[in-house]
PDB file of C-alpha atoms in Angstrom:
ATOM      1  CA  MET C 119       4.547 -15.595 -10.687  1.00  0.00           C
ATOM      2  CA  LEU C 120       4.628 -12.219  -8.903  1.00  0.00           C
ATOM      3  CA  LYS C 121       1.881  -9.644  -8.809  1.00  0.00           C
ATOM      4  CA  THR C 122       1.275  -6.150  -7.506  1.00  0.00           C
ATOM      5  CA  ILE C 123      -2.004  -4.487  -6.614  1.00  0.00           C
ATOM      6  CA  CYS C 124      -2.306  -0.851  -5.696  1.00  0.00           C
ATOM      7  CA  TYR C 125      -5.513   0.828  -4.541  1.00  0.00           C
ATOM      8  CA  LYS C 126      -6.844   3.722  -2.542  1.00  0.00           C
ATOM      9  CA  SER C 127     -10.000   3.915  -0.451  1.00  0.00           C
ATOM     10  CA  LYS C 128     -11.825   6.004   2.123  1.00  0.00           C
ATOM     11  CA  ALA C 129     -11.725   5.059   5.778  1.00  0.00           C
ATOM     12  CA  LYS C 130     -15.108   4.766   7.455  1.00  0.00           C
ATOM     13  CA  SER C 131     -15.718   7.905   9.502  1.00  0.00           C
ATOM     14  CA  ASN C 132     -16.802   5.971  12.599  1.00  0.00           C
ATOM     15  CA  LEU C 133     -13.487   4.099  13.037  1.00  0.00           C
ATOM     16  CA  SER C 134     -11.800   4.853  16.337  1.00  0.00           C
ATOM     17  CA  MET C 135      -8.078   5.432  16.748  1.00  0.00           C
ATOM     18  CA  LEU C 136      -7.884   2.039  18.439  1.00  0.00           C
ATOM     19  CA  ALA C 137      -9.562   0.418  15.406  1.00  0.00           C
ATOM     20  CA  PHE C 138      -7.008   2.083  13.101  1.00  0.00           C
ATOM     21  CA  GLU C 139      -4.144   0.782  15.221  1.00  0.00           C
ATOM     22  CA  ALA C 140      -5.637  -2.710  15.211  1.00  0.00           C
ATOM     23  CA  LEU C 141      -6.052  -2.588  11.412  1.00  0.00           C
ATOM     24  CA  PHE C 142      -2.453  -1.481  10.868  1.00  0.00           C
ATOM     25  CA  ASN C 143      -1.089  -4.101  13.250  1.00  0.00           C
ATOM     26  CA  GLU C 144      -3.204  -6.871  11.715  1.00  0.00           C
ATOM     27  CA  THR C 145      -2.172  -5.850   8.195  1.00  0.00           C
ATOM     28  CA  GLN C 146       1.522  -5.764   9.004  1.00  0.00           C
ATOM     29  CA  ILE C 147       1.498  -9.126  10.816  1.00  0.00           C
ATOM     30  CA  ASN C 148      -0.532 -10.915   8.117  1.00  0.00           C
ATOM     31  CA  ASN C 149       1.452  -9.485   5.228  1.00  0.00           C
ATOM     32  CA  ASN C 150       4.804 -10.265   6.824  1.00  0.00           C
ATOM     33  CA  LYS C 151       3.592 -13.809   7.587  1.00  0.00           C
ATOM     34  CA  ASN C 152       2.507 -14.291   3.941  1.00  0.00           C
ATOM     35  CA  ASN C 153       5.656 -12.800   2.392  1.00  0.00           C
ATOM     36  CA  ILE C 154       3.730  -9.825   1.060  1.00  0.00           C
ATOM     37  CA  PHE C 155       5.740  -6.681   0.478  1.00  0.00           C
ATOM     38  CA  GLY C 156       4.516  -3.134   0.071  1.00  0.00           C
ATOM     39  CA  VAL C 157       3.129  -0.307   2.089  1.00  0.00           C
ATOM     40  CA  LEU C 158      -0.092   0.869   3.726  1.00  0.00           C
ATOM     41  CA  VAL C 159      -0.509   4.629   4.039  1.00  0.00           C
ATOM     42  CA  LYS C 160      -3.215   6.512   5.897  1.00  0.00           C
ATOM     43  CA  LYS C 161      -3.487  10.231   5.339  1.00  0.00           C
ATOM     44  CA  GLU C 162      -6.530  12.003   6.681  1.00  0.00           C
ATOM     45  CA  ASN C 163      -9.349   9.584   5.772  1.00  0.00           C
ATOM     46  CA  THR C 164      -7.599   8.112   2.712  1.00  0.00           C
ATOM     47  CA  PHE C 165      -5.982   4.683   2.674  1.00  0.00           C
ATOM     48  CA  PHE C 166      -3.429   3.856  -0.007  1.00  0.00           C
ATOM     49  CA  GLN C 167      -1.913   0.400  -0.239  1.00  0.00           C
ATOM     50  CA  ILE C 168       0.570  -1.370  -2.458  1.00  0.00           C
ATOM     51  CA  ILE C 169       0.847  -5.123  -2.033  1.00  0.00           C
ATOM     52  CA  GLU C 170       3.154  -7.373  -3.983  1.00  0.00           C
ATOM     53  CA  GLY C 171       4.099 -11.012  -3.805  1.00  0.00           C
ATOM     54  CA  ASP C 172       2.954 -14.399  -5.060  1.00  0.00           C
ATOM     55  CA  SER C 173       0.006 -13.909  -7.446  1.00  0.00           C
ATOM     56  CA  LYS C 174      -2.328 -16.406  -5.761  1.00  0.00           C
ATOM     57  CA  ILE C 175      -1.740 -14.957  -2.310  1.00  0.00           C
ATOM     58  CA  ILE C 176      -2.100 -11.369  -3.532  1.00  0.00           C
ATOM     59  CA  ASP C 177      -5.414 -12.200  -5.244  1.00  0.00           C
ATOM     60  CA  GLU C 178      -6.726 -13.872  -2.062  1.00  0.00           C
ATOM     61  CA  VAL C 179      -5.694 -10.934   0.115  1.00  0.00           C
ATOM     62  CA  TYR C 180      -7.231  -8.421  -2.276  1.00  0.00           C
ATOM     63  CA  LYS C 181     -10.560 -10.293  -2.225  1.00  0.00           C
ATOM     64  CA  LYS C 182     -10.583  -9.915   1.569  1.00  0.00           C
ATOM     65  CA  ILE C 183      -9.603  -6.237   1.323  1.00  0.00           C
ATOM     66  CA  LYS C 184     -12.549  -5.539  -0.973  1.00  0.00           C
ATOM     67  CA  LEU C 185     -14.930  -7.119   1.543  1.00  0.00           C
ATOM     68  CA  ASP C 186     -13.519  -5.243   4.550  1.00  0.00           C
ATOM     69  CA  THR C 187     -16.172  -2.906   5.959  1.00  0.00           C
ATOM     70  CA  ARG C 188     -13.641  -0.538   7.561  1.00  0.00           C
ATOM     71  CA  HIS C 189     -13.273   1.287   4.260  1.00  0.00           C
ATOM     72  CA  THR C 190     -15.337   2.229   1.204  1.00  0.00           C
ATOM     73  CA  ASN C 191     -14.896   3.632  -2.309  1.00  0.00           C
ATOM     74  CA  ILE C 192     -12.042   1.322  -3.283  1.00  0.00           C
ATOM     75  CA  VAL C 193     -10.347   2.560  -6.431  1.00  0.00           C
ATOM     76  CA  GLU C 194      -7.988   0.041  -8.015  1.00  0.00           C
ATOM     77  CA  LEU C 195      -4.989   1.858  -9.462  1.00  0.00           C
ATOM     78  CA  LEU C 196      -2.889  -1.106 -10.534  1.00  0.00           C
ATOM     79  CA  ASN C 197      -3.376  -4.856 -10.778  1.00  0.00           C
ATOM     80  CA  ARG C 198      -0.767  -6.697 -12.817  1.00  0.00           C
ATOM     81  CA  THR C 199       1.958  -9.271 -12.867  1.00  0.00           C
ATOM     82  CA  ILE C 200       5.482  -8.046 -12.223  1.00  0.00           C
ATOM     83  CA  SER C 201       8.919  -9.469 -12.873  1.00  0.00           C
ATOM     84  CA  GLN C 202      10.486  -8.296  -9.598  1.00  0.00           C
ATOM     85  CA  LEU C 203       9.501  -7.010  -6.174  1.00  0.00           C
ATOM     86  CA  SER C 204       9.808  -3.245  -5.746  1.00  0.00           C
ATOM     87  CA  PHE C 205       9.259  -2.997  -1.983  1.00  0.00           C
ATOM     88  CA  LYS C 206      11.297  -5.896  -0.626  1.00  0.00           C
ATOM     89  CA  ALA C 207      14.022  -3.498   0.508  1.00  0.00           C
ATOM     90  CA  PHE C 208      11.707  -0.815   1.924  1.00  0.00           C
ATOM     91  CA  ASP C 209      11.582  -0.661   5.724  1.00  0.00           C
ATOM     92  CA  THR C 210      10.695  -4.142   6.989  1.00  0.00           C
ATOM     93  CA  GLY C 211       9.406  -5.348   3.627  1.00  0.00           C
ATOM     94  CA  TYR C 212       5.884  -4.295   4.530  1.00  0.00           C
ATOM     95  CA  ALA C 213       5.413  -0.923   6.193  1.00  0.00           C
ATOM     96  CA  VAL C 214       2.580   1.078   7.709  1.00  0.00           C
ATOM     97  CA  ILE C 215       2.873   4.837   7.303  1.00  0.00           C
ATOM     98  CA  GLU C 216       0.948   7.328   9.391  1.00  0.00           C
ATOM     99  CA  ASP C 217       3.130  10.448   9.457  1.00  0.00           C
ATOM    100  CA  PHE C 218       4.650  12.893   6.983  1.00  0.00           C
ATOM    101  CA  ASP C 219       8.276  11.990   7.724  1.00  0.00           C
ATOM    102  CA  ALA C 220       7.639   8.357   6.838  1.00  0.00           C
ATOM    103  CA  LEU C 221       5.640   9.395   3.761  1.00  0.00           C
ATOM    104  CA  TYR C 222       8.568  11.505   2.577  1.00  0.00           C
ATOM    105  CA  GLY C 223      10.832   8.512   3.216  1.00  0.00           C
ATOM    106  CA  LEU C 224       8.560   6.434   0.999  1.00  0.00           C
ATOM    107  CA  GLN C 225       8.648   9.129  -1.669  1.00  0.00           C
ATOM    108  CA  LYS C 226      12.468   9.123  -1.582  1.00  0.00           C
ATOM    109  CA  TYR C 227      12.519   5.317  -1.856  1.00  0.00           C
ATOM    110  CA  VAL C 228      10.159   5.356  -4.858  1.00  0.00           C
ATOM    111  CA  MET C 229      12.233   8.089  -6.535  1.00  0.00           C
ATOM    112  CA  GLU C 230      15.263   5.792  -6.216  1.00  0.00           C
ATOM    113  CA  LEU C 231      13.224   2.963  -7.762  1.00  0.00           C
ATOM    114  CA  ASN C 232      12.280   5.346 -10.549  1.00  0.00           C
ATOM    115  CA  GLN C 233      15.934   6.154 -11.233  1.00  0.00           C
ATOM    116  CA  SER C 234      16.643   2.430 -11.439  1.00  0.00           C
ATOM    117  CA  ASN C 235      13.726   1.986 -13.878  1.00  0.00           C
ATOM    118  CA  PHE C 236      11.755  -0.397 -11.640  1.00  0.00           C
ATOM    119  CA  GLU C 237       8.352  -1.443 -12.930  1.00  0.00           C
ATOM    120  CA  ASN C 238       5.464   0.850 -11.978  1.00  0.00           C
ATOM    121  CA  SER C 239       7.702   3.319 -10.122  1.00  0.00           C
ATOM    122  CA  ASN C 240       6.380   6.264 -12.177  1.00  0.00           C
ATOM    123  CA  LEU C 241       2.820   5.444 -11.114  1.00  0.00           C
ATOM    124  CA  PHE C 242       3.846   4.978  -7.474  1.00  0.00           C
ATOM    125  CA  SER C 243       5.656   8.350  -7.559  1.00  0.00           C
ATOM    126  CA  LYS C 244       2.574  10.124  -8.892  1.00  0.00           C
ATOM    127  CA  ILE C 245       0.264   8.555  -6.318  1.00  0.00           C
ATOM    128  CA  ILE C 246       2.561   9.397  -3.410  1.00  0.00           C
ATOM    129  CA  GLU C 247       2.937  12.959  -4.659  1.00  0.00           C
ATOM    130  CA  ASP C 248      -0.862  13.219  -4.706  1.00  0.00           C
ATOM    131  CA  LEU C 249      -1.017  11.870  -1.129  1.00  0.00           C
ATOM    132  CA  LEU C 250       1.466  14.488   0.016  1.00  0.00           C
ATOM    133  CA  THR C 251      -0.798  17.229  -1.323  1.00  0.00           C
ATOM    134  CA  ILE C 252      -4.124  15.953   0.084  1.00  0.00           C
ATOM    135  CA  ASP C 253      -5.560  18.554   2.454  1.00  0.00           C
TER     136      ASP C 253
END
């Protein structure tokens, strides 16, 4: 069974640039190793992540995410089973986004999902649009 979880959170203000890089690298390596697809976005002090894959693995990863002290104010936006993976074809299967060009690339990808009527693509589009307008 497949599952997707989508959340946003606030990065701790005392995290150094090196700590951010380590977090992104760790996330990408672990998610690729566990066949987790999705995206991690950091804009200003906001994290936004979509993870999708095997339900048991996704639930285990999300438990760890909620305990991670590098961020606070986790707001769960989506947590449900899915019939197909939406982000398997995006970038390397699991991507870390830190700049506007990549964020616009993600927005374009999600708009294409939306046109193909993929599950949850309307929600993903709205969230990414909101991220693009965060000051």
